[in-house]
Amino acid sequence: MLQKTITVKEYAKEQGKTKEAIFYQIKKGKIKAEKNSNNEWEIILDEKEGEQKKKPQPTQELKSTIELLQQELKLKNQLLESKETIIRSQSQTIEAEQRTNVALVKTCELLKSNEKNLLLENEKIKSEKKGFFARLFKK
């Protein structure tokens, strides 16, 4: 049986795990390891066991599922972006409507003020008209 070894650090890097996680697996007996001449722990890999360092390859079904999930995530992100755009647009519309309403209120206030001024002016003209005719007929 042909044996190969790899340091715990290298093995952890290949597996995408921490050294502590690898030492835990060694302690539990899931991974074979021994100390080398430099007093460093090394993982024992043998050809017969398919080399422990190789990550299991995902099946085609798993690859397809991952791809579908990635596509679903992409679509959901696009939907979220669309909804955010709609919300921003609605917010801008509401702000514009609020500005319009403020302008309409000011316009109404100006019209009421103008109406009062016109009524006062009308009363003044009527009063002057009465005074004019009163003086005209007194003579």
Short mmCIF file of N, CA, C and O in Angstrom, two decimals:
data_model
loop_
_atom_site.label_atom_id
_atom_site.label_comp_id
_atom_site.label_asym_id
_atom_site.label_seq_id
_atom_site.Cartn_x
_atom_site.Cartn_y
_atom_site.Cartn_z
N MET A 1 0.85 -1.17 0.00
CA MET A 1 0.00 0.00 0.00
C MET A 1 0.89 1.24 0.00
O MET A 1 1.73 1.41 0.86
N LEU A 2 0.67 2.11 -1.01
CA LEU A 2 1.46 3.33 -1.17
C LEU A 2 0.89 4.41 -0.27
O LEU A 2 -0.31 4.67 -0.28
N GLN A 3 1.76 5.02 0.55
CA GLN A 3 1.30 6.08 1.45
C GLN A 3 1.92 7.40 1.06
O GLN A 3 3.10 7.48 0.77
N LYS A 4 1.08 8.42 1.07
CA LYS A 4 1.53 9.79 0.86
C LYS A 4 1.14 10.57 2.10
O LYS A 4 0.19 10.21 2.80
N THR A 5 1.86 11.64 2.37
CA THR A 5 1.50 12.48 3.51
C THR A 5 1.43 13.94 3.07
O THR A 5 2.03 14.33 2.07
N ILE A 6 0.71 14.69 3.85
CA ILE A 6 0.55 16.12 3.61
C ILE A 6 0.42 16.77 4.98
O ILE A 6 -0.18 16.20 5.89
N THR A 7 0.97 17.97 5.13
CA THR A 7 0.89 18.62 6.44
C THR A 7 -0.55 19.02 6.75
O THR A 7 -1.37 19.20 5.84
N VAL A 8 -0.83 19.14 8.03
CA VAL A 8 -2.18 19.53 8.46
C VAL A 8 -2.55 20.88 7.87
O VAL A 8 -3.67 21.10 7.42
N LYS A 9 -1.59 21.80 7.83
CA LYS A 9 -1.83 23.14 7.30
C LYS A 9 -2.25 23.07 5.83
O LYS A 9 -3.24 23.69 5.42
N GLU A 10 -1.50 22.30 5.03
CA GLU A 10 -1.82 22.16 3.61
C GLU A 10 -3.17 21.48 3.42
O GLU A 10 -3.97 21.88 2.57
N TYR A 11 -3.41 20.44 4.20
CA TYR A 11 -4.66 19.69 4.10
C TYR A 11 -5.86 20.60 4.46
O TYR A 11 -6.87 20.60 3.77
N ALA A 12 -5.68 21.39 5.51
CA ALA A 12 -6.75 22.31 5.93
C ALA A 12 -7.05 23.31 4.82
O ALA A 12 -8.21 23.61 4.52
N LYS A 13 -5.98 23.81 4.20
CA LYS A 13 -6.15 24.78 3.10
C LYS A 13 -6.90 24.15 1.93
O LYS A 13 -7.82 24.75 1.38
N GLU A 14 -6.52 22.93 1.57
CA GLU A 14 -7.19 22.23 0.46
C GLU A 14 -8.65 21.96 0.76
O GLU A 14 -9.50 22.02 -0.12
N GLN A 15 -8.92 21.63 2.01
CA GLN A 15 -10.29 21.29 2.39
C GLN A 15 -11.14 22.52 2.70
O GLN A 15 -12.34 22.42 2.88
N GLY A 16 -10.47 23.67 2.81
CA GLY A 16 -11.21 24.90 3.13
C GLY A 16 -11.66 24.91 4.58
O GLY A 16 -12.74 25.41 4.89
N LYS A 17 -10.87 24.31 5.46
CA LYS A 17 -11.20 24.23 6.88
C LYS A 17 -10.05 24.80 7.70
O LYS A 17 -8.96 25.02 7.18
N THR A 18 -10.30 24.97 8.99
CA THR A 18 -9.23 25.43 9.87
C THR A 18 -8.41 24.24 10.33
O THR A 18 -8.87 23.09 10.29
N LYS A 19 -7.19 24.52 10.77
CA LYS A 19 -6.34 23.46 11.30
C LYS A 19 -7.01 22.81 12.51
O LYS A 19 -6.94 21.59 12.67
N GLU A 20 -7.68 23.62 13.32
CA GLU A 20 -8.36 23.09 14.50
C GLU A 20 -9.43 22.07 14.11
O GLU A 20 -9.59 21.05 14.77
N ALA A 21 -10.15 22.33 13.03
CA ALA A 21 -11.17 21.39 12.57
C ALA A 21 -10.52 20.08 12.12
O ALA A 21 -11.05 18.99 12.38
N ILE A 22 -9.38 20.18 11.48
CA ILE A 22 -8.67 18.98 11.04
C ILE A 22 -8.17 18.19 12.25
O ILE A 22 -8.32 16.96 12.32
N PHE A 23 -7.59 18.88 13.25
CA PHE A 23 -7.13 18.20 14.46
C PHE A 23 -8.30 17.51 15.18
O PHE A 23 -8.15 16.43 15.73
N TYR A 24 -9.47 18.14 15.15
CA TYR A 24 -10.65 17.53 15.76
C TYR A 24 -10.99 16.22 15.05
O TYR A 24 -11.30 15.22 15.69
N GLN A 25 -10.93 16.23 13.71
CA GLN A 25 -11.22 15.01 12.95
C GLN A 25 -10.16 13.94 13.22
O GLN A 25 -10.49 12.76 13.27
N ILE A 26 -8.91 14.36 13.40
CA ILE A 26 -7.85 13.40 13.74
C ILE A 26 -8.15 12.77 15.10
O ILE A 26 -8.09 11.55 15.26
N LYS A 27 -8.52 13.61 16.05
CA LYS A 27 -8.82 13.14 17.40
C LYS A 27 -9.97 12.15 17.39
O LYS A 27 -9.96 11.16 18.12
N LYS A 28 -10.98 12.40 16.56
CA LYS A 28 -12.15 11.52 16.47
C LYS A 28 -11.85 10.26 15.65
O LYS A 28 -12.69 9.38 15.55
N GLY A 29 -10.67 10.21 15.03
CA GLY A 29 -10.30 9.03 14.25
C GLY A 29 -10.84 9.03 12.83
O GLY A 29 -10.79 8.01 12.13
N LYS A 30 -11.34 10.13 12.37
CA LYS A 30 -11.89 10.21 11.02
C LYS A 30 -10.79 10.40 9.98
O LYS A 30 -10.98 10.11 8.81
N ILE A 31 -9.66 10.94 10.42
CA ILE A 31 -8.53 11.16 9.53
C ILE A 31 -7.30 10.52 10.18
O ILE A 31 -7.07 10.66 11.38
N LYS A 32 -6.52 9.80 9.35
CA LYS A 32 -5.28 9.21 9.85
C LYS A 32 -4.18 10.27 9.80
O LYS A 32 -4.05 10.97 8.81
N ALA A 33 -3.40 10.34 10.89
CA ALA A 33 -2.30 11.31 10.95
C ALA A 33 -1.20 10.79 11.85
O ALA A 33 -1.43 9.92 12.70
N GLU A 34 0.01 11.32 11.65
CA GLU A 34 1.14 10.99 12.50
C GLU A 34 2.10 12.16 12.49
O GLU A 34 2.05 13.02 11.61
N LYS A 35 3.00 12.16 13.50
CA LYS A 35 3.99 13.22 13.55
C LYS A 35 5.18 12.83 12.69
O LYS A 35 5.58 11.66 12.66
N ASN A 36 5.75 13.80 11.98
CA ASN A 36 6.92 13.53 11.14
C ASN A 36 8.19 13.79 11.93
O ASN A 36 8.16 14.07 13.13
N SER A 37 9.33 13.75 11.24
CA SER A 37 10.62 13.93 11.91
C SER A 37 10.80 15.34 12.47
O SER A 37 11.60 15.55 13.37
N ASN A 38 10.05 16.29 11.94
CA ASN A 38 10.11 17.68 12.44
C ASN A 38 9.10 17.92 13.56
O ASN A 38 8.84 19.05 13.92
N ASN A 39 8.48 16.85 14.03
CA ASN A 39 7.48 16.90 15.09
C ASN A 39 6.23 17.67 14.65
O ASN A 39 5.56 18.30 15.46
N GLU A 40 5.90 17.63 13.34
CA GLU A 40 4.69 18.25 12.79
C GLU A 40 3.71 17.14 12.44
O GLU A 40 4.11 16.06 12.00
N TRP A 41 2.46 17.44 12.60
CA TRP A 41 1.44 16.46 12.25
C TRP A 41 1.27 16.43 10.74
O TRP A 41 1.20 17.46 10.09
N GLU A 42 1.16 15.21 10.19
CA GLU A 42 0.91 15.02 8.76
C GLU A 42 -0.25 14.06 8.59
O GLU A 42 -0.39 13.08 9.32
N ILE A 43 -1.04 14.37 7.60
CA ILE A 43 -2.17 13.51 7.26
C ILE A 43 -1.64 12.38 6.38
O ILE A 43 -0.87 12.62 5.45
N ILE A 44 -2.08 11.15 6.67
CA ILE A 44 -1.66 10.00 5.87
C ILE A 44 -2.71 9.76 4.80
O ILE A 44 -3.89 9.56 5.07
N LEU A 45 -2.25 9.81 3.56
CA LEU A 45 -3.13 9.58 2.42
C LEU A 45 -2.69 8.28 1.77
O LEU A 45 -1.52 8.09 1.49
N ASP A 46 -3.61 7.35 1.55
CA ASP A 46 -3.22 6.18 0.79
C ASP A 46 -4.08 6.04 -0.44
O ASP A 46 -5.24 6.39 -0.46
N GLU A 47 -3.46 5.53 -1.49
CA GLU A 47 -4.11 5.39 -2.79
C GLU A 47 -5.36 4.55 -2.66
O GLU A 47 -6.36 4.79 -3.31
N LYS A 48 -5.30 3.51 -1.84
CA LYS A 48 -6.40 2.56 -1.71
C LYS A 48 -7.67 3.26 -1.23
O LYS A 48 -8.76 2.94 -1.66
N GLU A 49 -7.52 4.22 -0.34
CA GLU A 49 -8.68 4.92 0.23
C GLU A 49 -9.11 6.11 -0.62
O GLU A 49 -9.96 6.88 -0.22
N GLY A 50 -8.50 6.28 -1.76
CA GLY A 50 -8.90 7.36 -2.66
C GLY A 50 -8.36 8.70 -2.21
O GLY A 50 -8.93 9.73 -2.54
N GLU A 51 -7.29 8.71 -1.50
CA GLU A 51 -6.64 9.93 -1.02
C GLU A 51 -7.60 10.84 -0.28
O GLU A 51 -8.46 11.46 -0.86
N GLN A 52 -7.42 10.90 1.01
CA GLN A 52 -8.30 11.69 1.86
C GLN A 52 -8.34 13.16 1.47
O GLN A 52 -9.32 13.83 1.70
N LYS A 53 -7.28 13.67 0.85
CA LYS A 53 -7.23 15.10 0.58
C LYS A 53 -8.21 15.55 -0.49
O LYS A 53 -8.56 16.71 -0.57
N LYS A 54 -8.66 14.64 -1.34
CA LYS A 54 -9.58 15.05 -2.41
C LYS A 54 -10.97 15.29 -1.85
O LYS A 54 -11.51 14.49 -1.11
N LYS A 55 -11.52 16.40 -2.24
CA LYS A 55 -12.89 16.73 -1.84
C LYS A 55 -13.83 15.86 -2.64
O LYS A 55 -13.59 15.57 -3.82
N PRO A 56 -14.94 15.48 -2.05
CA PRO A 56 -15.92 14.71 -2.82
C PRO A 56 -16.48 15.57 -3.95
O PRO A 56 -16.77 16.75 -3.74
N GLN A 57 -16.59 14.99 -5.12
CA GLN A 57 -17.12 15.71 -6.27
C GLN A 57 -18.64 15.68 -6.26
O GLN A 57 -19.24 14.63 -6.05
N PRO A 58 -19.26 16.83 -6.48
CA PRO A 58 -20.73 16.86 -6.48
C PRO A 58 -21.29 16.08 -7.67
O PRO A 58 -20.71 16.06 -8.74
N THR A 59 -22.43 15.47 -7.45
CA THR A 59 -23.08 14.72 -8.52
C THR A 59 -23.68 15.70 -9.52
O THR A 59 -23.82 16.90 -9.24
N GLN A 60 -24.06 15.18 -10.67
CA GLN A 60 -24.68 16.02 -11.70
C GLN A 60 -25.98 16.62 -11.19
O GLN A 60 -26.29 17.77 -11.44
N GLU A 61 -26.73 15.80 -10.43
CA GLU A 61 -27.99 16.29 -9.87
C GLU A 61 -27.74 17.45 -8.91
O GLU A 61 -28.44 18.46 -8.94
N LEU A 62 -26.70 17.32 -8.08
CA LEU A 62 -26.36 18.38 -7.15
C LEU A 62 -25.90 19.63 -7.89
O LEU A 62 -26.27 20.75 -7.55
N LYS A 63 -25.10 19.44 -8.96
CA LYS A 63 -24.66 20.57 -9.77
C LYS A 63 -25.86 21.29 -10.38
O LYS A 63 -25.93 22.52 -10.40
N SER A 64 -26.81 20.50 -10.89
CA SER A 64 -28.02 21.09 -11.50
C SER A 64 -28.82 21.86 -10.44
O SER A 64 -29.32 22.96 -10.71
N THR A 65 -28.93 21.30 -9.25
CA THR A 65 -29.66 21.96 -8.17
C THR A 65 -28.98 23.27 -7.80
O THR A 65 -29.65 24.30 -7.63
N ILE A 66 -27.67 23.23 -7.70
CA ILE A 66 -26.91 24.45 -7.37
C ILE A 66 -27.12 25.50 -8.45
O ILE A 66 -27.36 26.69 -8.16
N GLU A 67 -27.06 25.08 -9.70
CA GLU A 67 -27.25 26.01 -10.81
C GLU A 67 -28.65 26.62 -10.78
O GLU A 67 -28.82 27.83 -10.96
N LEU A 68 -29.66 25.78 -10.52
CA LEU A 68 -31.03 26.28 -10.44
C LEU A 68 -31.20 27.26 -9.27
O LEU A 68 -31.86 28.29 -9.41
N LEU A 69 -30.58 26.95 -8.16
CA LEU A 69 -30.67 27.84 -7.00
C LEU A 69 -29.98 29.18 -7.29
O LEU A 69 -30.46 30.24 -6.88
N GLN A 70 -28.86 29.12 -8.02
CA GLN A 70 -28.16 30.36 -8.38
C GLN A 70 -29.02 31.20 -9.32
O GLN A 70 -29.10 32.42 -9.19
N GLN A 71 -29.68 30.53 -10.27
CA GLN A 71 -30.56 31.24 -11.19
C GLN A 71 -31.74 31.85 -10.44
O GLN A 71 -32.14 32.99 -10.69
N GLU A 72 -32.30 31.08 -9.49
CA GLU A 72 -33.41 31.58 -8.69
C GLU A 72 -32.98 32.80 -7.87
O GLU A 72 -33.69 33.80 -7.80
N LEU A 73 -31.79 32.72 -7.29
CA LEU A 73 -31.26 33.85 -6.51
C LEU A 73 -31.08 35.07 -7.40
O LEU A 73 -31.44 36.20 -7.02
N LYS A 74 -30.56 34.85 -8.60
CA LYS A 74 -30.36 35.96 -9.54
C LYS A 74 -31.70 36.61 -9.90
O LYS A 74 -31.83 37.84 -9.90
N LEU A 75 -32.70 35.77 -10.17
CA LEU A 75 -34.03 36.30 -10.51
C LEU A 75 -34.65 37.05 -9.33
O LEU A 75 -35.27 38.10 -9.51
N LYS A 76 -34.48 36.49 -8.13
CA LYS A 76 -35.03 37.17 -6.95
C LYS A 76 -34.33 38.50 -6.72
O LYS A 76 -34.98 39.47 -6.34
N ASN A 77 -33.04 38.56 -6.98
CA ASN A 77 -32.31 39.83 -6.85
C ASN A 77 -32.81 40.85 -7.87
O ASN A 77 -32.97 42.03 -7.56
N GLN A 78 -33.07 40.37 -9.11
CA GLN A 78 -33.60 41.26 -10.14
C GLN A 78 -34.99 41.77 -9.74
O GLN A 78 -35.30 42.95 -9.92
N LEU A 79 -35.81 40.87 -9.19
CA LEU A 79 -37.15 41.25 -8.74
C LEU A 79 -37.05 42.28 -7.62
O LEU A 79 -37.78 43.29 -7.61
N LEU A 80 -36.14 42.05 -6.70
CA LEU A 80 -35.94 43.00 -5.60
C LEU A 80 -35.51 44.36 -6.12
O LEU A 80 -36.03 45.39 -5.68
N GLU A 81 -34.59 44.38 -7.09
CA GLU A 81 -34.14 45.64 -7.68
C GLU A 81 -35.31 46.35 -8.36
O GLU A 81 -35.45 47.57 -8.25
N SER A 82 -36.15 45.57 -9.06
CA SER A 82 -37.31 46.16 -9.73
C SER A 82 -38.27 46.77 -8.70
O SER A 82 -38.78 47.88 -8.90
N LYS A 83 -38.50 46.05 -7.62
CA LYS A 83 -39.41 46.56 -6.58
C LYS A 83 -38.83 47.81 -5.94
O LYS A 83 -39.57 48.75 -5.66
N GLU A 84 -37.52 47.83 -5.73
CA GLU A 84 -36.88 49.02 -5.16
C GLU A 84 -37.03 50.21 -6.11
O GLU A 84 -37.29 51.33 -5.67
N THR A 85 -36.89 49.96 -7.41
CA THR A 85 -37.06 51.01 -8.40
C THR A 85 -38.49 51.54 -8.37
O THR A 85 -38.71 52.76 -8.42
N ILE A 86 -39.45 50.64 -8.28
CA ILE A 86 -40.86 51.04 -8.23
C ILE A 86 -41.12 51.87 -6.98
O ILE A 86 -41.78 52.92 -7.04
N ILE A 87 -40.57 51.43 -5.85
CA ILE A 87 -40.77 52.16 -4.60
C ILE A 87 -40.16 53.56 -4.69
O ILE A 87 -40.78 54.55 -4.27
N ARG A 88 -38.94 53.65 -5.27
CA ARG A 88 -38.32 54.97 -5.44
C ARG A 88 -39.18 55.86 -6.33
O ARG A 88 -39.39 57.04 -6.04
N SER A 89 -39.70 55.28 -7.41
CA SER A 89 -40.53 56.04 -8.34
C SER A 89 -41.81 56.51 -7.65
O SER A 89 -42.22 57.67 -7.80
N GLN A 90 -42.44 55.61 -6.88
CA GLN A 90 -43.66 55.99 -6.16
C GLN A 90 -43.36 57.07 -5.12
O GLN A 90 -44.17 57.99 -4.93
N SER A 91 -42.23 56.96 -4.48
CA SER A 91 -41.83 57.96 -3.49
C SER A 91 -41.66 59.32 -4.15
O SER A 91 -42.12 60.35 -3.62
N GLN A 92 -41.02 59.33 -5.32
CA GLN A 92 -40.83 60.59 -6.05
C GLN A 92 -42.18 61.16 -6.48
O GLN A 92 -42.40 62.37 -6.43
N THR A 93 -43.09 60.27 -6.90
CA THR A 93 -44.42 60.70 -7.30
C THR A 93 -45.16 61.32 -6.13
O THR A 93 -45.79 62.38 -6.25
N ILE A 94 -45.06 60.68 -4.97
CA ILE A 94 -45.73 61.20 -3.77
C ILE A 94 -45.16 62.56 -3.40
O ILE A 94 -45.90 63.49 -3.08
N GLU A 95 -43.83 62.69 -3.46
CA GLU A 95 -43.20 63.97 -3.15
C GLU A 95 -43.67 65.06 -4.12
O GLU A 95 -43.95 66.19 -3.71
N ALA A 96 -43.76 64.71 -5.40
CA ALA A 96 -44.23 65.68 -6.40
C ALA A 96 -45.69 66.07 -6.13
O ALA A 96 -46.06 67.25 -6.23
N GLU A 97 -46.51 65.08 -5.76
CA GLU A 97 -47.91 65.37 -5.44
C GLU A 97 -48.01 66.26 -4.21
O GLU A 97 -48.86 67.16 -4.15
N GLN A 98 -47.15 66.02 -3.23
CA GLN A 98 -47.16 66.87 -2.04
C GLN A 98 -46.78 68.30 -2.38
O GLN A 98 -47.40 69.25 -1.89
N ARG A 99 -45.77 68.46 -3.25
CA ARG A 99 -45.39 69.82 -3.67
C ARG A 99 -46.54 70.48 -4.43
O ARG A 99 -46.83 71.67 -4.25
N THR A 100 -47.22 69.70 -5.27
CA THR A 100 -48.37 70.22 -6.02
C THR A 100 -49.47 70.64 -5.06
O THR A 100 -50.08 71.71 -5.23
N ASN A 101 -49.72 69.80 -4.05
CA ASN A 101 -50.77 70.13 -3.07
C ASN A 101 -50.44 71.41 -2.31
O ASN A 101 -51.31 72.24 -2.07
N VAL A 102 -49.19 71.57 -1.94
CA VAL A 102 -48.77 72.80 -1.25
C VAL A 102 -48.99 74.00 -2.16
O VAL A 102 -49.51 75.04 -1.73
N ALA A 103 -48.63 73.85 -3.42
CA ALA A 103 -48.82 74.94 -4.38
C ALA A 103 -50.31 75.25 -4.55
O ALA A 103 -50.71 76.43 -4.63
N LEU A 104 -51.14 74.21 -4.58
CA LEU A 104 -52.59 74.42 -4.72
C LEU A 104 -53.15 75.12 -3.49
O LEU A 104 -54.01 76.02 -3.62
N VAL A 105 -52.69 74.76 -2.33
CA VAL A 105 -53.17 75.41 -1.10
C VAL A 105 -52.79 76.90 -1.13
O VAL A 105 -53.61 77.77 -0.82
N LYS A 106 -51.55 77.19 -1.53
CA LYS A 106 -51.12 78.60 -1.61
C LYS A 106 -51.94 79.36 -2.64
O LYS A 106 -52.31 80.52 -2.43
N THR A 107 -52.22 78.69 -3.77
CA THR A 107 -53.04 79.31 -4.82
C THR A 107 -54.44 79.61 -4.30
O THR A 107 -54.99 80.70 -4.54
N CYS A 108 -55.02 78.66 -3.56
CA CYS A 108 -56.35 78.88 -2.98
C CYS A 108 -56.34 80.04 -1.99
O CYS A 108 -57.27 80.86 -1.97
N GLU A 109 -55.29 80.10 -1.18
CA GLU A 109 -55.18 81.19 -0.23
C GLU A 109 -55.07 82.53 -0.95
O GLU A 109 -55.69 83.52 -0.55
N LEU A 110 -54.30 82.56 -2.04
CA LEU A 110 -54.19 83.80 -2.83
C LEU A 110 -55.52 84.18 -3.46
O LEU A 110 -55.90 85.36 -3.49
N LEU A 111 -56.24 83.17 -3.97
CA LEU A 111 -57.55 83.44 -4.58
C LEU A 111 -58.54 83.98 -3.54
O LEU A 111 -59.30 84.92 -3.83
N LYS A 112 -58.51 83.41 -2.33
CA LYS A 112 -59.39 83.91 -1.26
C LYS A 112 -59.03 85.35 -0.90
O LYS A 112 -59.92 86.19 -0.72
N SER A 113 -57.75 85.59 -0.83
CA SER A 113 -57.29 86.95 -0.51
C SER A 113 -57.71 87.92 -1.61
O SER A 113 -58.20 89.03 -1.34
N ASN A 114 -57.54 87.51 -2.87
CA ASN A 114 -57.96 88.36 -4.01
C ASN A 114 -59.46 88.57 -3.99
O ASN A 114 -59.94 89.68 -4.29
N GLU A 115 -60.21 87.52 -3.63
CA GLU A 115 -61.67 87.64 -3.58
C GLU A 115 -62.07 88.67 -2.52
O GLU A 115 -62.93 89.52 -2.76
N LYS A 116 -61.42 88.61 -1.34
CA LYS A 116 -61.71 89.58 -0.28
C LYS A 116 -61.39 90.99 -0.75
O LYS A 116 -62.16 91.93 -0.53
N ASN A 117 -60.22 91.14 -1.41
CA ASN A 117 -59.82 92.46 -1.91
C ASN A 117 -60.81 92.97 -2.95
O ASN A 117 -61.16 94.17 -2.95
N LEU A 118 -61.26 92.08 -3.83
CA LEU A 118 -62.24 92.49 -4.85
C LEU A 118 -63.58 92.88 -4.21
O LEU A 118 -64.23 93.85 -4.64
N LEU A 119 -64.00 92.13 -3.19
CA LEU A 119 -65.25 92.47 -2.51
C LEU A 119 -65.14 93.83 -1.82
O LEU A 119 -66.07 94.65 -1.88
N LEU A 120 -63.99 94.06 -1.16
CA LEU A 120 -63.78 95.37 -0.52
C LEU A 120 -63.76 96.49 -1.55
O LEU A 120 -64.34 97.57 -1.34
N GLU A 121 -63.09 96.23 -2.67
CA GLU A 121 -63.03 97.24 -3.73
C GLU A 121 -64.42 97.48 -4.31
O GLU A 121 -64.79 98.63 -4.60
N ASN A 122 -65.19 96.41 -4.46
CA ASN A 122 -66.55 96.52 -4.97
C ASN A 122 -67.41 97.35 -4.02
O ASN A 122 -68.18 98.21 -4.46
N GLU A 123 -67.28 97.10 -2.72
CA GLU A 123 -68.02 97.88 -1.72
C GLU A 123 -67.61 99.34 -1.78
O GLU A 123 -68.44 100.25 -1.67
N LYS A 124 -66.32 99.58 -1.95
CA LYS A 124 -65.80 100.95 -2.03
C LYS A 124 -66.37 101.66 -3.25
O LYS A 124 -66.81 102.82 -3.17
N ILE A 125 -66.42 100.94 -4.39
CA ILE A 125 -66.97 101.52 -5.63
C ILE A 125 -68.45 101.82 -5.45
O ILE A 125 -68.94 102.88 -5.85
N LYS A 126 -69.19 100.89 -4.81
CA LYS A 126 -70.62 101.11 -4.58
C LYS A 126 -70.83 102.35 -3.69
O LYS A 126 -71.73 103.16 -3.94
N SER A 127 -69.98 102.43 -2.68
CA SER A 127 -70.08 103.57 -1.76
C SER A 127 -69.78 104.87 -2.49
O SER A 127 -70.49 105.87 -2.33
N GLU A 128 -68.73 104.88 -3.31
CA GLU A 128 -68.39 106.08 -4.08
C GLU A 128 -69.50 106.42 -5.07
O GLU A 128 -69.80 107.60 -5.30
N LYS A 129 -70.09 105.35 -5.64
CA LYS A 129 -71.18 105.55 -6.62
C LYS A 129 -72.37 106.20 -5.93
O LYS A 129 -72.98 107.15 -6.47
N LYS A 130 -72.74 105.74 -4.72
CA LYS A 130 -73.86 106.34 -3.97
C LYS A 130 -73.57 107.80 -3.64
O LYS A 130 -74.43 108.66 -3.77
N GLY A 131 -72.32 108.01 -3.21
CA GLY A 131 -71.92 109.38 -2.86
C GLY A 131 -71.95 110.28 -4.07
O GLY A 131 -72.38 111.45 -3.99
N PHE A 132 -71.52 109.76 -5.22
CA PHE A 132 -71.51 110.54 -6.46
C PHE A 132 -72.93 110.92 -6.85
O PHE A 132 -73.22 112.07 -7.16
N PHE A 133 -73.85 109.94 -6.84
CA PHE A 133 -75.23 110.22 -7.22
C PHE A 133 -75.93 111.11 -6.19
O PHE A 133 -76.76 111.94 -6.54
N ALA A 134 -75.58 110.90 -4.94
CA ALA A 134 -76.16 111.75 -3.89
C ALA A 134 -75.75 113.20 -4.09
O ALA A 134 -76.56 114.10 -3.98
N ARG A 135 -74.51 113.46 -4.41
CA ARG A 135 -74.04 114.82 -4.65
C ARG A 135 -74.63 115.36 -5.94
O ARG A 135 -74.94 116.55 -6.04
N LEU A 136 -74.76 114.48 -6.93
CA LEU A 136 -75.27 114.90 -8.22
C LEU A 136 -76.72 115.37 -8.08
O LEU A 136 -77.10 116.39 -8.67
N PHE A 137 -77.50 114.64 -7.30
CA PHE A 137 -78.92 114.99 -7.18
C PHE A 137 -79.16 116.09 -6.15
O PHE A 137 -80.23 116.68 -6.13
N LYS A 138 -78.20 116.36 -5.30
CA LYS A 138 -78.37 117.44 -4.32
C LYS A 138 -78.27 118.79 -4.99
O LYS A 138 -78.86 119.76 -4.56
N LYS A 139 -77.61 118.87 -6.05
CA LYS A 139 -77.40 120.14 -6.72
C LYS A 139 -78.61 120.49 -7.47
O LYS A 139 -79.49 120.79 -7.76
#
